[in-house]
Amino acid sequence: MPQEFEKTYEFLARSGNAAATPVLIAALRSEAIDIRDHAFDALLKRTSVKGEAYLFENWDDLSDAWKQKIKLQMGVMTTMLRERLLSSSRPESEKAAAIALQLEEFDLVRTMASAAEDQNNPNRDVAGRCLVSLIDRLRKLLDEATDARKRNLVIWRGRAMEALEDSMRRCNSHQSEDIVESFLMLTSREHPVFRHLLDSPASQVYRITLGILKRTLRPSIVRLIISIFHETSPCLTLLSAAAWRTDKPFVTQLLDSFSSGMSETEMRNIKKIPSVAWCNDQLEMLESLTGRQQETALRFLTTSSQDRDSVFGVIHFFLTRGKPEGRLAAVDSLAKDRGAVASQLIIDATKDEDPDVAAAALRQLRNRGIPGSLKYLLAQLDSEHEVVRVAVRESLEEFSFSKFLAAFDLMDADRRKTTGHLVRKIDSQSDQLLIAELTSDMQSRRRRAIEVVECLGIARQMEQPLLELLKCDDYLIRVAAANALAGCNSDTAVAGLREALLDRNVSVQQAAEASLQVIAERRTTAPAIRIRPKTPAGEKE
């Protein structure tokens, strides 16, 4: 565009002559894009009622680029929007509200609050809805803003809070739910006005506030409700409001807030809740929760003061239809319940398809004194799942190899054998402990260890330590080791025994010779492996 035209538009933008506005408005209808854009920019720089009126009347015809310019310049249409919001004409009021939302005119919060308060205003509901939407937008921007823009947003929040605080003090008169909801979106639990909202159950503001807290899904208000659990002296009505909710979106947010655990303060506050609404008749919702949420739900219920029968119903439900985490939490929650029904549920849970759940149930069997529990536990030692085998060993910790060794000399031969095999199956450290005994510096412990090897018939597993004992200074231990090696069958064992034939002690030589004879006989009488003859492909024998 020629420089002369640019100077003309600059002059029209700064001119105090009211006639400049109609000239610029006329230029907006030009077929030339450059003329329209320069005229629009000049119009935005003027403070003109006619200009604002034109923008308002022709808002739907303005391009998105022009609307964005109006938004960025801020305040261009504030006066006109304020006037039209308060208009008795519903179409004008609704249009002004829609434009205010598009432009994020946060400076109009006080105007909207006043219009929503006015019971004689025919468009009170329009102002109220616009106020709620505008505050919701401000709240979202505050939550998402970077440092660069947050400063302005904080200023707008402060101004909005001043207007809303004034309106809240008159709430018992105007009874506007939109104003209360807007206030709740911006406030914090420390705000003095908020802390006194629920002081008087007979007041209208109490009724309105409680109604909103029971149904809203506004993220900021939901966070406000959940934050009550962090207080050392919370409002019991607010705690109860959280417990009264049964809608899944709220319940899941509440449970997720405790997913990483509960602090002592949170647990004390949950304990103050006498009844949790979703504990009763909300099985479908509970079933739809994630496993972690089901786990947290049970922790929440068992921490609260909810009656035991209702909690037990949820436990039973999770054990039969819950997800693995929920079933595991249900099993753990029954640990202190020694009733017959609880014990039967634990028995059933030992057969759960999830090994972690089954293992948790197995850990409770013996403490419940359930008949046949020992036999059942022993059978689970052969489980394919390591977590189950570990759980069984923990439940049978008295069957330790150390205790077996301590009582070994007091047992008869049969009991030594049966108990030893059982302990070795239960205590995974048995072989390591036995090797430690075989290599002990104390001769008495080594002799007893060799007896254990012979008693249990596990010479092959202990072959190397036994071969080392053939070099022991104590000939009695060398004799015992040579005798025990009769249970081996390897060439290494045979070679070791042949060396023992040269031992300086005759008893050792005799023991080695006897063991070699046993091995030779066993090798001779061992059944030969039958090798099937090969047949041509496709033929049958």
PDB file of C-alpha atoms in Angstrom, residues 235-245 272-275:
ATOM      1  CA  CYS A 235     -14.943 -29.465  58.098  1.00  0.00           C
ATOM      2  CA  LEU A 236     -16.889 -32.677  58.740  1.00  0.00           C
ATOM      3  CA  THR A 237     -19.610 -31.597  56.321  1.00  0.00           C
ATOM      4  CA  LEU A 238     -17.059 -31.367  53.518  1.00  0.00           C
ATOM      5  CA  LEU A 239     -15.647 -34.787  54.388  1.00  0.00           C
ATOM      6  CA  SER A 240     -19.138 -36.221  54.320  1.00  0.00           C
ATOM      7  CA  ALA A 241     -19.835 -34.498  50.999  1.00  0.00           C
ATOM      8  CA  ALA A 242     -16.897 -36.372  49.500  1.00  0.00           C
ATOM      9  CA  ALA A 243     -18.214 -39.643  50.927  1.00  0.00           C
ATOM     10  CA  TRP A 244     -21.770 -39.026  49.705  1.00  0.00           C
ATOM     11  CA  ARG A 245     -20.735 -38.945  46.039  1.00  0.00           C
ATOM     12  CA  LYS A 272     -14.104 -39.551  60.757  1.00  0.00           C
ATOM     13  CA  ILE A 273     -16.389 -40.571  57.879  1.00  0.00           C
ATOM     14  CA  PRO A 274     -19.273 -42.676  59.280  1.00  0.00           C
ATOM     15  CA  SER A 275     -20.674 -43.814  55.946  1.00  0.00           C
TER      16      SER A 275
END
